[in-house]
JSON list of C-alpha atoms in Angstrom, two decimals:
[
{"chain": "A", "resi": 1, "resn": "UNK", "atom": "CA", "xyz": [14.95, 127.10, 60.51]},
{"chain": "A", "resi": 2, "resn": "UNK", "atom": "CA", "xyz": [14.75, 129.36, 63.53]},
{"chain": "A", "resi": 3, "resn": "UNK", "atom": "CA", "xyz": [17.11, 128.50, 66.38]},
{"chain": "A", "resi": 4, "resn": "UNK", "atom": "CA", "xyz": [16.77, 130.55, 69.60]},
{"chain": "A", "resi": 5, "resn": "UNK", "atom": "CA", "xyz": [15.34, 133.47, 67.62]},
{"chain": "A", "resi": 6, "resn": "UNK", "atom": "CA", "xyz": [18.00, 133.46, 64.92]},
{"chain": "A", "resi": 7, "resn": "UNK", "atom": "CA", "xyz": [17.24, 132.42, 61.35]},
{"chain": "A", "resi": 8, "resn": "UNK", "atom": "CA", "xyz": [19.86, 130.03, 59.98]},
{"chain": "A", "resi": 9, "resn": "UNK", "atom": "CA", "xyz": [19.72, 129.93, 56.17]},
{"chain": "A", "resi": 10, "resn": "UNK", "atom": "CA", "xyz": [20.54, 126.83, 54.18]},
{"chain": "A", "resi": 11, "resn": "UNK", "atom": "CA", "xyz": [23.69, 127.27, 52.10]},
{"chain": "A", "resi": 12, "resn": "UNK", "atom": "CA", "xyz": [24.78, 124.92, 49.34]},
{"chain": "A", "resi": 13, "resn": "UNK", "atom": "CA", "xyz": [27.81, 124.88, 47.06]},
{"chain": "A", "resi": 14, "resn": "UNK", "atom": "CA", "xyz": [28.22, 122.69, 44.01]},
{"chain": "A", "resi": 15, "resn": "UNK", "atom": "CA", "xyz": [30.92, 121.95, 41.47]},
{"chain": "A", "resi": 16, "resn": "UNK", "atom": "CA", "xyz": [29.77, 120.22, 38.29]},
{"chain": "A", "resi": 17, "resn": "UNK", "atom": "CA", "xyz": [31.68, 118.69, 35.40]},
{"chain": "A", "resi": 18, "resn": "UNK", "atom": "CA", "xyz": [30.49, 116.83, 32.30]},
{"chain": "A", "resi": 19, "resn": "UNK", "atom": "CA", "xyz": [32.08, 115.11, 29.30]},
{"chain": "A", "resi": 20, "resn": "UNK", "atom": "CA", "xyz": [30.14, 113.96, 26.22]},
{"chain": "A", "resi": 21, "resn": "UNK", "atom": "CA", "xyz": [31.22, 111.91, 23.21]},
{"chain": "A", "resi": 22, "resn": "UNK", "atom": "CA", "xyz": [29.35, 111.37, 19.95]},
{"chain": "A", "resi": 23, "resn": "UNK", "atom": "CA", "xyz": [30.80, 109.20, 17.20]},
{"chain": "A", "resi": 24, "resn": "UNK", "atom": "CA", "xyz": [29.07, 109.60, 13.85]},
{"chain": "A", "resi": 25, "resn": "UNK", "atom": "CA", "xyz": [25.71, 110.11, 15.63]},
{"chain": "A", "resi": 26, "resn": "UNK", "atom": "CA", "xyz": [25.72, 106.35, 16.30]},
{"chain": "A", "resi": 27, "resn": "UNK", "atom": "CA", "xyz": [27.56, 105.83, 19.55]},
{"chain": "A", "resi": 28, "resn": "UNK", "atom": "CA", "xyz": [26.86, 108.24, 22.40]},
{"chain": "A", "resi": 29, "resn": "UNK", "atom": "CA", "xyz": [28.54, 108.53, 25.78]},
{"chain": "A", "resi": 30, "resn": "UNK", "atom": "CA", "xyz": [28.29, 110.97, 28.66]},
{"chain": "A", "resi": 31, "resn": "UNK", "atom": "CA", "xyz": [29.90, 111.16, 32.10]},
{"chain": "A", "resi": 32, "resn": "UNK", "atom": "CA", "xyz": [29.33, 113.72, 34.83]},
{"chain": "A", "resi": 33, "resn": "UNK", "atom": "CA", "xyz": [30.23, 114.34, 38.44]},
{"chain": "A", "resi": 34, "resn": "UNK", "atom": "CA", "xyz": [28.84, 116.68, 41.09]},
{"chain": "A", "resi": 35, "resn": "UNK", "atom": "CA", "xyz": [30.58, 117.72, 44.29]},
{"chain": "A", "resi": 36, "resn": "UNK", "atom": "CA", "xyz": [27.87, 119.11, 46.57]},
{"chain": "A", "resi": 37, "resn": "UNK", "atom": "CA", "xyz": [28.16, 120.71, 49.97]},
{"chain": "A", "resi": 38, "resn": "UNK", "atom": "CA", "xyz": [25.41, 121.58, 52.45]},
{"chain": "A", "resi": 39, "resn": "UNK", "atom": "CA", "xyz": [25.75, 123.83, 55.46]},
{"chain": "A", "resi": 40, "resn": "UNK", "atom": "CA", "xyz": [23.22, 121.76, 57.43]},
{"chain": "A", "resi": 41, "resn": "UNK", "atom": "CA", "xyz": [25.60, 118.84, 57.92]},
{"chain": "A", "resi": 42, "resn": "UNK", "atom": "CA", "xyz": [28.39, 118.82, 60.49]},
{"chain": "A", "resi": 43, "resn": "UNK", "atom": "CA", "xyz": [31.87, 119.92, 59.42]},
{"chain": "A", "resi": 44, "resn": "UNK", "atom": "CA", "xyz": [33.18, 116.46, 58.51]},
{"chain": "A", "resi": 45, "resn": "UNK", "atom": "CA", "xyz": [30.01, 115.44, 56.62]},
{"chain": "A", "resi": 46, "resn": "UNK", "atom": "CA", "xyz": [29.19, 118.51, 54.53]},
{"chain": "A", "resi": 47, "resn": "UNK", "atom": "CA", "xyz": [30.36, 117.23, 51.14]},
{"chain": "A", "resi": 48, "resn": "UNK", "atom": "CA", "xyz": [29.23, 114.44, 48.86]},
{"chain": "A", "resi": 49, "resn": "UNK", "atom": "CA", "xyz": [30.39, 113.19, 45.46]},
{"chain": "A", "resi": 50, "resn": "UNK", "atom": "CA", "xyz": [27.70, 112.14, 42.96]},
{"chain": "A", "resi": 51, "resn": "UNK", "atom": "CA", "xyz": [28.84, 110.71, 39.60]},
{"chain": "A", "resi": 52, "resn": "UNK", "atom": "CA", "xyz": [26.80, 109.53, 36.63]},
{"chain": "A", "resi": 53, "resn": "UNK", "atom": "CA", "xyz": [27.38, 107.83, 33.27]},
{"chain": "A", "resi": 54, "resn": "UNK", "atom": "CA", "xyz": [25.18, 107.08, 30.27]},
{"chain": "A", "resi": 55, "resn": "UNK", "atom": "CA", "xyz": [25.59, 105.41, 26.89]},
{"chain": "A", "resi": 56, "resn": "UNK", "atom": "CA", "xyz": [23.41, 105.10, 23.80]},
{"chain": "A", "resi": 57, "resn": "UNK", "atom": "CA", "xyz": [23.49, 103.30, 20.46]},
{"chain": "A", "resi": 58, "resn": "UNK", "atom": "CA", "xyz": [21.47, 104.58, 17.51]},
{"chain": "A", "resi": 59, "resn": "UNK", "atom": "CA", "xyz": [21.08, 101.22, 15.82]},
{"chain": "A", "resi": 60, "resn": "UNK", "atom": "CA", "xyz": [18.97, 102.67, 13.00]},
{"chain": "A", "resi": 61, "resn": "UNK", "atom": "CA", "xyz": [22.04, 104.57, 11.71]},
{"chain": "A", "resi": 62, "resn": "UNK", "atom": "CA", "xyz": [23.92, 101.37, 11.00]},
{"chain": "A", "resi": 63, "resn": "UNK", "atom": "CA", "xyz": [24.14, 100.27, 7.35]},
{"chain": "A", "resi": 64, "resn": "UNK", "atom": "CA", "xyz": [22.47, 96.93, 8.06]},
{"chain": "A", "resi": 65, "resn": "UNK", "atom": "CA", "xyz": [19.32, 98.77, 9.18]},
{"chain": "A", "resi": 66, "resn": "UNK", "atom": "CA", "xyz": [18.59, 100.30, 5.77]},
{"chain": "A", "resi": 67, "resn": "UNK", "atom": "CA", "xyz": [16.24, 97.53, 4.49]},
{"chain": "A", "resi": 68, "resn": "UNK", "atom": "CA", "xyz": [13.70, 98.17, 7.27]},
{"chain": "A", "resi": 69, "resn": "UNK", "atom": "CA", "xyz": [14.26, 101.90, 7.85]},
{"chain": "A", "resi": 70, "resn": "UNK", "atom": "CA", "xyz": [11.04, 102.75, 6.00]},
{"chain": "A", "resi": 71, "resn": "UNK", "atom": "CA", "xyz": [9.06, 100.93, 8.70]},
{"chain": "A", "resi": 72, "resn": "UNK", "atom": "CA", "xyz": [11.28, 101.23, 11.77]},
{"chain": "A", "resi": 73, "resn": "UNK", "atom": "CA", "xyz": [12.72, 104.71, 11.34]},
{"chain": "A", "resi": 74, "resn": "UNK", "atom": "CA", "xyz": [14.31, 104.97, 14.78]},
{"chain": "A", "resi": 75, "resn": "UNK", "atom": "CA", "xyz": [15.75, 102.34, 17.09]},
{"chain": "A", "resi": 76, "resn": "UNK", "atom": "CA", "xyz": [17.93, 103.35, 20.02]},
{"chain": "A", "resi": 77, "resn": "UNK", "atom": "CA", "xyz": [19.33, 101.37, 22.94]},
{"chain": "A", "resi": 78, "resn": "UNK", "atom": "CA", "xyz": [20.42, 103.29, 26.03]},
{"chain": "A", "resi": 79, "resn": "UNK", "atom": "CA", "xyz": [21.61, 102.73, 29.57]},
{"chain": "A", "resi": 80, "resn": "UNK", "atom": "CA", "xyz": [22.49, 105.03, 32.44]},
{"chain": "A", "resi": 81, "resn": "UNK", "atom": "CA", "xyz": [23.71, 104.90, 36.01]},
{"chain": "A", "resi": 82, "resn": "UNK", "atom": "CA", "xyz": [23.83, 107.77, 38.45]},
{"chain": "A", "resi": 83, "resn": "UNK", "atom": "CA", "xyz": [24.21, 108.68, 42.08]},
{"chain": "A", "resi": 84, "resn": "UNK", "atom": "CA", "xyz": [22.10, 111.50, 43.56]},
{"chain": "A", "resi": 85, "resn": "UNK", "atom": "CA", "xyz": [22.19, 113.03, 47.02]},
{"chain": "A", "resi": 86, "resn": "UNK", "atom": "CA", "xyz": [19.63, 114.46, 49.42]},
{"chain": "A", "resi": 87, "resn": "UNK", "atom": "CA", "xyz": [20.21, 116.84, 52.35]},
{"chain": "A", "resi": 88, "resn": "UNK", "atom": "CA", "xyz": [16.61, 116.80, 53.56]},
{"chain": "A", "resi": 89, "resn": "UNK", "atom": "CA", "xyz": [17.36, 117.75, 57.16]},
{"chain": "A", "resi": 90, "resn": "UNK", "atom": "CA", "xyz": [17.17, 120.87, 59.28]},
{"chain": "A", "resi": 91, "resn": "UNK", "atom": "CA", "xyz": [20.09, 122.63, 60.90]},
{"chain": "A", "resi": 92, "resn": "UNK", "atom": "CA", "xyz": [18.76, 121.50, 64.28]},
{"chain": "A", "resi": 93, "resn": "UNK", "atom": "CA", "xyz": [19.01, 117.81, 63.30]},
{"chain": "A", "resi": 94, "resn": "UNK", "atom": "CA", "xyz": [22.80, 117.98, 63.07]},
{"chain": "A", "resi": 95, "resn": "UNK", "atom": "CA", "xyz": [23.56, 120.61, 65.72]},
{"chain": "A", "resi": 96, "resn": "UNK", "atom": "CA", "xyz": [20.71, 120.22, 68.22]},
{"chain": "A", "resi": 97, "resn": "UNK", "atom": "CA", "xyz": [18.57, 122.83, 70.01]},
{"chain": "A", "resi": 98, "resn": "UNK", "atom": "CA", "xyz": [18.59, 124.26, 73.51]},
{"chain": "A", "resi": 99, "resn": "UNK", "atom": "CA", "xyz": [15.37, 126.06, 74.43]},
{"chain": "A", "resi": 100, "resn": "UNK", "atom": "CA", "xyz": [14.62, 128.51, 77.25]},
{"chain": "A", "resi": 101, "resn": "UNK", "atom": "CA", "xyz": [11.53, 128.51, 79.45]},
{"chain": "A", "resi": 102, "resn": "UNK", "atom": "CA", "xyz": [12.19, 125.29, 81.34]},
{"chain": "A", "resi": 103, "resn": "UNK", "atom": "CA", "xyz": [12.43, 126.49, 84.92]},
{"chain": "A", "resi": 104, "resn": "UNK", "atom": "CA", "xyz": [13.79, 124.30, 87.70]},
{"chain": "A", "resi": 105, "resn": "UNK", "atom": "CA", "xyz": [12.98, 124.90, 91.38]},
{"chain": "A", "resi": 106, "resn": "UNK", "atom": "CA", "xyz": [11.97, 128.46, 90.62]},
{"chain": "A", "resi": 107, "resn": "UNK", "atom": "CA", "xyz": [15.13, 129.23, 88.70]},
{"chain": "A", "resi": 108, "resn": "UNK", "atom": "CA", "xyz": [15.30, 130.05, 84.98]},
{"chain": "A", "resi": 109, "resn": "UNK", "atom": "CA", "xyz": [16.70, 127.22, 82.93]},
{"chain": "A", "resi": 110, "resn": "UNK", "atom": "CA", "xyz": [17.25, 125.87, 79.46]},
{"chain": "A", "resi": 111, "resn": "UNK", "atom": "CA", "xyz": [16.75, 122.39, 78.08]},
{"chain": "A", "resi": 112, "resn": "UNK", "atom": "CA", "xyz": [18.16, 120.34, 75.24]},
{"chain": "A", "resi": 113, "resn": "UNK", "atom": "CA", "xyz": [14.95, 119.84, 73.19]},
{"chain": "A", "resi": 114, "resn": "UNK", "atom": "CA", "xyz": [16.44, 118.41, 69.98]},
{"chain": "A", "resi": 115, "resn": "UNK", "atom": "CA", "xyz": [19.31, 115.96, 70.21]},
{"chain": "A", "resi": 116, "resn": "UNK", "atom": "CA", "xyz": [22.23, 116.64, 67.88]},
{"chain": "A", "resi": 117, "resn": "UNK", "atom": "CA", "xyz": [23.62, 114.06, 65.45]},
{"chain": "A", "resi": 118, "resn": "UNK", "atom": "CA", "xyz": [26.98, 115.19, 64.09]},
{"chain": "A", "resi": 119, "resn": "UNK", "atom": "CA", "xyz": [27.31, 111.94, 62.11]},
{"chain": "A", "resi": 120, "resn": "UNK", "atom": "CA", "xyz": [24.45, 112.71, 59.71]},
{"chain": "A", "resi": 121, "resn": "UNK", "atom": "CA", "xyz": [25.57, 112.33, 56.10]},
{"chain": "A", "resi": 122, "resn": "UNK", "atom": "CA", "xyz": [24.05, 112.68, 52.64]},
{"chain": "A", "resi": 123, "resn": "UNK", "atom": "CA", "xyz": [21.30, 110.25, 51.71]},
{"chain": "A", "resi": 124, "resn": "UNK", "atom": "CA", "xyz": [22.28, 108.69, 48.37]},
{"chain": "A", "resi": 125, "resn": "UNK", "atom": "CA", "xyz": [20.18, 107.14, 45.61]},
{"chain": "A", "resi": 126, "resn": "UNK", "atom": "CA", "xyz": [21.79, 104.79, 43.09]},
{"chain": "A", "resi": 127, "resn": "UNK", "atom": "CA", "xyz": [19.77, 104.74, 39.85]},
{"chain": "A", "resi": 128, "resn": "UNK", "atom": "CA", "xyz": [20.20, 102.17, 37.07]},
{"chain": "A", "resi": 129, "resn": "UNK", "atom": "CA", "xyz": [18.10, 102.56, 33.93]},
{"chain": "A", "resi": 130, "resn": "UNK", "atom": "CA", "xyz": [17.95, 100.64, 30.65]},
{"chain": "A", "resi": 131, "resn": "UNK", "atom": "CA", "xyz": [15.71, 101.67, 27.80]},
{"chain": "A", "resi": 132, "resn": "UNK", "atom": "CA", "xyz": [14.66, 101.32, 24.18]},
{"chain": "A", "resi": 133, "resn": "UNK", "atom": "CA", "xyz": [13.30, 104.04, 21.87]},
{"chain": "A", "resi": 134, "resn": "UNK", "atom": "CA", "xyz": [11.47, 102.95, 18.74]},
{"chain": "A", "resi": 135, "resn": "UNK", "atom": "CA", "xyz": [10.08, 105.15, 15.95]},
{"chain": "A", "resi": 136, "resn": "UNK", "atom": "CA", "xyz": [7.75, 103.77, 13.28]},
{"chain": "A", "resi": 137, "resn": "UNK", "atom": "CA", "xyz": [6.66, 105.17, 9.91]},
{"chain": "A", "resi": 138, "resn": "UNK", "atom": "CA", "xyz": [8.94, 108.22, 9.84]},
{"chain": "A", "resi": 139, "resn": "UNK", "atom": "CA", "xyz": [8.47, 108.60, 13.61]},
{"chain": "A", "resi": 140, "resn": "UNK", "atom": "CA", "xyz": [4.72, 109.13, 13.40]},
{"chain": "A", "resi": 141, "resn": "UNK", "atom": "CA", "xyz": [4.45, 106.43, 16.06]},
{"chain": "A", "resi": 142, "resn": "UNK", "atom": "CA", "xyz": [6.96, 106.36, 18.93]},
{"chain": "A", "resi": 143, "resn": "UNK", "atom": "CA", "xyz": [7.45, 103.76, 21.63]},
{"chain": "A", "resi": 144, "resn": "UNK", "atom": "CA", "xyz": [9.66, 103.99, 24.72]},
{"chain": "A", "resi": 145, "resn": "UNK", "atom": "CA", "xyz": [10.39, 101.25, 27.24]},
{"chain": "A", "resi": 146, "resn": "UNK", "atom": "CA", "xyz": [12.37, 101.81, 30.44]},
{"chain": "A", "resi": 147, "resn": "UNK", "atom": "CA", "xyz": [13.39, 99.35, 33.13]},
{"chain": "A", "resi": 148, "resn": "UNK", "atom": "CA", "xyz": [14.77, 100.95, 36.26]},
{"chain": "A", "resi": 149, "resn": "UNK", "atom": "CA", "xyz": [16.08, 100.15, 39.71]},
{"chain": "A", "resi": 150, "resn": "UNK", "atom": "CA", "xyz": [16.70, 102.76, 42.40]},
{"chain": "A", "resi": 151, "resn": "UNK", "atom": "CA", "xyz": [18.35, 102.02, 45.73]},
{"chain": "A", "resi": 152, "resn": "UNK", "atom": "CA", "xyz": [18.27, 104.75, 48.38]},
{"chain": "A", "resi": 153, "resn": "UNK", "atom": "CA", "xyz": [20.92, 104.24, 51.07]},
{"chain": "A", "resi": 154, "resn": "UNK", "atom": "CA", "xyz": [21.60, 106.01, 54.36]},
{"chain": "A", "resi": 155, "resn": "UNK", "atom": "CA", "xyz": [18.01, 107.26, 54.36]},
{"chain": "A", "resi": 156, "resn": "UNK", "atom": "CA", "xyz": [17.39, 110.35, 56.45]},
{"chain": "A", "resi": 157, "resn": "UNK", "atom": "CA", "xyz": [14.56, 109.41, 58.81]},
{"chain": "A", "resi": 158, "resn": "UNK", "atom": "CA", "xyz": [13.38, 110.09, 62.37]},
{"chain": "A", "resi": 159, "resn": "UNK", "atom": "CA", "xyz": [14.36, 107.13, 64.53]},
{"chain": "A", "resi": 160, "resn": "UNK", "atom": "CA", "xyz": [12.23, 106.71, 67.68]},
{"chain": "A", "resi": 161, "resn": "UNK", "atom": "CA", "xyz": [14.05, 106.69, 71.03]},
{"chain": "A", "resi": 162, "resn": "UNK", "atom": "CA", "xyz": [13.17, 105.13, 74.34]},
{"chain": "A", "resi": 163, "resn": "UNK", "atom": "CA", "xyz": [11.27, 107.41, 76.72]},
{"chain": "A", "resi": 164, "resn": "UNK", "atom": "CA", "xyz": [14.02, 107.25, 79.35]},
{"chain": "A", "resi": 165, "resn": "UNK", "atom": "CA", "xyz": [16.37, 109.14, 77.01]},
{"chain": "A", "resi": 166, "resn": "UNK", "atom": "CA", "xyz": [14.26, 112.27, 77.38]},
{"chain": "A", "resi": 167, "resn": "UNK", "atom": "CA", "xyz": [13.82, 112.55, 73.62]},
{"chain": "A", "resi": 168, "resn": "UNK", "atom": "CA", "xyz": [11.16, 111.08, 71.36]},
{"chain": "A", "resi": 169, "resn": "UNK", "atom": "CA", "xyz": [13.30, 110.76, 68.23]},
{"chain": "A", "resi": 170, "resn": "UNK", "atom": "CA", "xyz": [16.59, 111.54, 66.53]},
{"chain": "A", "resi": 171, "resn": "UNK", "atom": "CA", "xyz": [17.29, 112.23, 62.87]},
{"chain": "A", "resi": 172, "resn": "UNK", "atom": "CA", "xyz": [19.61, 109.55, 61.56]},
{"chain": "A", "resi": 173, "resn": "UNK", "atom": "CA", "xyz": [20.80, 107.69, 58.47]},
{"chain": "A", "resi": 174, "resn": "UNK", "atom": "CA", "xyz": [18.86, 104.46, 58.61]},
{"chain": "A", "resi": 175, "resn": "UNK", "atom": "CA", "xyz": [18.40, 101.63, 56.19]},
{"chain": "A", "resi": 176, "resn": "UNK", "atom": "CA", "xyz": [17.83, 101.11, 52.49]},
{"chain": "A", "resi": 177, "resn": "UNK", "atom": "CA", "xyz": [14.79, 101.51, 50.22]},
{"chain": "A", "resi": 178, "resn": "UNK", "atom": "CA", "xyz": [14.58, 99.68, 46.87]},
{"chain": "A", "resi": 179, "resn": "UNK", "atom": "CA", "xyz": [12.37, 100.76, 43.96]},
{"chain": "A", "resi": 180, "resn": "UNK", "atom": "CA", "xyz": [12.12, 98.64, 40.81]},
{"chain": "A", "resi": 181, "resn": "UNK", "atom": "CA", "xyz": [9.80, 99.22, 37.92]},
{"chain": "A", "resi": 182, "resn": "UNK", "atom": "CA", "xyz": [8.96, 99.57, 34.27]},
{"chain": "A", "resi": 183, "resn": "UNK", "atom": "CA", "xyz": [7.61, 102.46, 32.25]},
{"chain": "A", "resi": 184, "resn": "UNK", "atom": "CA", "xyz": [6.04, 102.18, 28.80]},
{"chain": "A", "resi": 185, "resn": "UNK", "atom": "CA", "xyz": [5.22, 105.18, 26.68]},
{"chain": "A", "resi": 186, "resn": "UNK", "atom": "CA", "xyz": [3.36, 105.35, 23.35]},
{"chain": "A", "resi": 187, "resn": "UNK", "atom": "CA", "xyz": [2.78, 108.49, 21.30]},
{"chain": "A", "resi": 188, "resn": "UNK", "atom": "CA", "xyz": [1.43, 109.00, 17.81]},
{"chain": "A", "resi": 189, "resn": "UNK", "atom": "CA", "xyz": [0.76, 111.80, 15.37]},
{"chain": "A", "resi": 190, "resn": "UNK", "atom": "CA", "xyz": [-2.80, 111.02, 14.33]},
{"chain": "A", "resi": 191, "resn": "UNK", "atom": "CA", "xyz": [-3.27, 114.03, 12.02]},
{"chain": "A", "resi": 192, "resn": "UNK", "atom": "CA", "xyz": [-0.72, 116.51, 10.74]},
{"chain": "A", "resi": 193, "resn": "UNK", "atom": "CA", "xyz": [-1.84, 119.39, 8.48]},
{"chain": "A", "resi": 194, "resn": "UNK", "atom": "CA", "xyz": [-0.44, 122.84, 7.86]},
{"chain": "A", "resi": 195, "resn": "UNK", "atom": "CA", "xyz": [-2.77, 124.52, 10.36]},
{"chain": "A", "resi": 196, "resn": "UNK", "atom": "CA", "xyz": [-3.84, 121.57, 12.48]},
{"chain": "A", "resi": 197, "resn": "UNK", "atom": "CA", "xyz": [-2.22, 118.61, 14.17]},
{"chain": "A", "resi": 198, "resn": "UNK", "atom": "CA", "xyz": [-3.42, 115.96, 16.58]},
{"chain": "A", "resi": 199, "resn": "UNK", "atom": "CA", "xyz": [-1.10, 113.96, 18.78]},
{"chain": "A", "resi": 200, "resn": "UNK", "atom": "CA", "xyz": [-2.00, 111.35, 21.37]},
{"chain": "A", "resi": 201, "resn": "UNK", "atom": "CA", "xyz": [0.15, 109.77, 24.06]},
{"chain": "A", "resi": 202, "resn": "UNK", "atom": "CA", "xyz": [-0.17, 107.05, 26.68]},
{"chain": "A", "resi": 203, "resn": "UNK", "atom": "CA", "xyz": [2.09, 106.16, 29.59]},
{"chain": "A", "resi": 204, "resn": "UNK", "atom": "CA", "xyz": [2.04, 103.10, 31.85]},
{"chain": "A", "resi": 205, "resn": "UNK", "atom": "CA", "xyz": [4.23, 102.89, 34.95]},
{"chain": "A", "resi": 206, "resn": "UNK", "atom": "CA", "xyz": [4.63, 100.10, 37.49]},
{"chain": "A", "resi": 207, "resn": "UNK", "atom": "CA", "xyz": [6.80, 100.53, 40.59]},
{"chain": "A", "resi": 208, "resn": "UNK", "atom": "CA", "xyz": [7.60, 97.85, 43.15]},
{"chain": "A", "resi": 209, "resn": "UNK", "atom": "CA", "xyz": [8.89, 99.29, 46.45]},
{"chain": "A", "resi": 210, "resn": "UNK", "atom": "CA", "xyz": [10.44, 97.31, 49.27]},
{"chain": "A", "resi": 211, "resn": "UNK", "atom": "CA", "xyz": [12.53, 98.06, 52.33]},
{"chain": "A", "resi": 212, "resn": "UNK", "atom": "CA", "xyz": [16.09, 96.78, 51.97]},
{"chain": "A", "resi": 213, "resn": "UNK", "atom": "CA", "xyz": [18.73, 96.22, 54.61]},
{"chain": "A", "resi": 214, "resn": "UNK", "atom": "CA", "xyz": [18.10, 97.71, 58.06]},
{"chain": "A", "resi": 215, "resn": "UNK", "atom": "CA", "xyz": [20.51, 97.88, 61.02]},
{"chain": "A", "resi": 216, "resn": "UNK", "atom": "CA", "xyz": [20.28, 94.89, 63.33]},
{"chain": "A", "resi": 217, "resn": "UNK", "atom": "CA", "xyz": [18.06, 95.52, 66.35]},
{"chain": "A", "resi": 218, "resn": "UNK", "atom": "CA", "xyz": [17.09, 92.01, 67.48]},
{"chain": "A", "resi": 219, "resn": "UNK", "atom": "CA", "xyz": [13.52, 92.20, 66.16]},
{"chain": "A", "resi": 220, "resn": "UNK", "atom": "CA", "xyz": [12.07, 90.09, 63.35]},
{"chain": "A", "resi": 221, "resn": "UNK", "atom": "CA", "xyz": [13.19, 91.61, 60.02]},
{"chain": "A", "resi": 222, "resn": "UNK", "atom": "CA", "xyz": [14.90, 94.36, 62.08]},
{"chain": "A", "resi": 223, "resn": "UNK", "atom": "CA", "xyz": [11.56, 96.15, 62.25]},
{"chain": "A", "resi": 224, "resn": "UNK", "atom": "CA", "xyz": [11.35, 99.68, 63.66]},
{"chain": "A", "resi": 225, "resn": "UNK", "atom": "CA", "xyz": [8.11, 101.28, 64.86]},
{"chain": "A", "resi": 226, "resn": "UNK", "atom": "CA", "xyz": [5.06, 99.14, 64.07]},
{"chain": "A", "resi": 227, "resn": "UNK", "atom": "CA", "xyz": [2.95, 97.22, 66.58]},
{"chain": "A", "resi": 228, "resn": "UNK", "atom": "CA", "xyz": [2.22, 93.71, 67.87]},
{"chain": "A", "resi": 229, "resn": "UNK", "atom": "CA", "xyz": [-1.19, 92.23, 67.00]},
{"chain": "A", "resi": 230, "resn": "UNK", "atom": "CA", "xyz": [-2.84, 88.86, 67.46]},
{"chain": "A", "resi": 231, "resn": "UNK", "atom": "CA", "xyz": [-3.08, 86.76, 64.28]},
{"chain": "A", "resi": 232, "resn": "UNK", "atom": "CA", "xyz": [-6.10, 84.43, 64.43]},
{"chain": "A", "resi": 233, "resn": "UNK", "atom": "CA", "xyz": [-4.76, 82.29, 61.58]},
{"chain": "A", "resi": 234, "resn": "UNK", "atom": "CA", "xyz": [-1.57, 81.29, 63.37]},
{"chain": "A", "resi": 235, "resn": "UNK", "atom": "CA", "xyz": [-2.81, 81.80, 66.91]},
{"chain": "A", "resi": 236, "resn": "UNK", "atom": "CA", "xyz": [0.23, 83.92, 67.67]},
{"chain": "A", "resi": 237, "resn": "UNK", "atom": "CA", "xyz": [1.15, 87.52, 68.17]},
{"chain": "A", "resi": 238, "resn": "UNK", "atom": "CA", "xyz": [2.94, 89.02, 65.16]},
{"chain": "A", "resi": 239, "resn": "UNK", "atom": "CA", "xyz": [4.64, 92.31, 64.41]},
{"chain": "A", "resi": 240, "resn": "UNK", "atom": "CA", "xyz": [3.15, 94.55, 61.72]},
{"chain": "A", "resi": 241, "resn": "UNK", "atom": "CA", "xyz": [3.59, 98.08, 60.39]},
{"chain": "A", "resi": 242, "resn": "UNK", "atom": "CA", "xyz": [6.60, 100.34, 60.62]},
{"chain": "A", "resi": 243, "resn": "UNK", "atom": "CA", "xyz": [9.65, 99.51, 58.52]},
{"chain": "A", "resi": 244, "resn": "UNK", "atom": "CA", "xyz": [10.81, 95.91, 58.07]},
{"chain": "A", "resi": 245, "resn": "UNK", "atom": "CA", "xyz": [13.19, 94.23, 55.65]},
{"chain": "A", "resi": 246, "resn": "UNK", "atom": "CA", "xyz": [11.46, 92.91, 52.54]},
{"chain": "A", "resi": 247, "resn": "UNK", "atom": "CA", "xyz": [8.14, 94.63, 53.26]},
{"chain": "A", "resi": 248, "resn": "UNK", "atom": "CA", "xyz": [6.50, 97.67, 51.72]},
{"chain": "A", "resi": 249, "resn": "UNK", "atom": "CA", "xyz": [7.24, 100.93, 53.57]},
{"chain": "A", "resi": 250, "resn": "UNK", "atom": "CA", "xyz": [4.38, 102.41, 55.54]}
]
């Protein structure tokens, strides 16, 4: 961003470590951790720790699988959990902006045009995924099924402010967003010759998104933004739109 004519570049530093374990190509395990820092956060909020673990079991490599291996050539169970971070802010969001050109009683002046929030911290997304991989007929047909749940906490959003504050909004960590879904993938090798092959694939994805916990503000479902409209069915005024607990995000 450009602050008072000076360009302030985004700087990030990361330290990454990973450990993997494979026993007889049957039992797989991996663990990793990232330590990320962003120059756009205030001094005491620059760093975040983001771990992850995963495990897999190649069931088709077990001895008891041999009788059906000609039909089901691959069968793998897997699960993973991870924590990811986002620093989707500008330098001005954490440190504020003072702008020139706001004269007062004929005198040159400056004005605080973007309010600082030194408490901004990394937005974090907790991801849990469980899946199955199946290969049929020497893996000419492959099926994958994934069930997932992602919870984004401390979301970085623009929170509206009352007009008497002199500011329209402030960047803040606010609330939780929950995504749950399923993904099904099917692929097949229809033809496979020396100089020609034909593969087809199909993917189906369903995602259910809802707003999770929001800070208490005295409104129904702790709604922010939105509007009040008249509901003819109930004969009452109701709140709609914006962000509200248990509802779809706008």
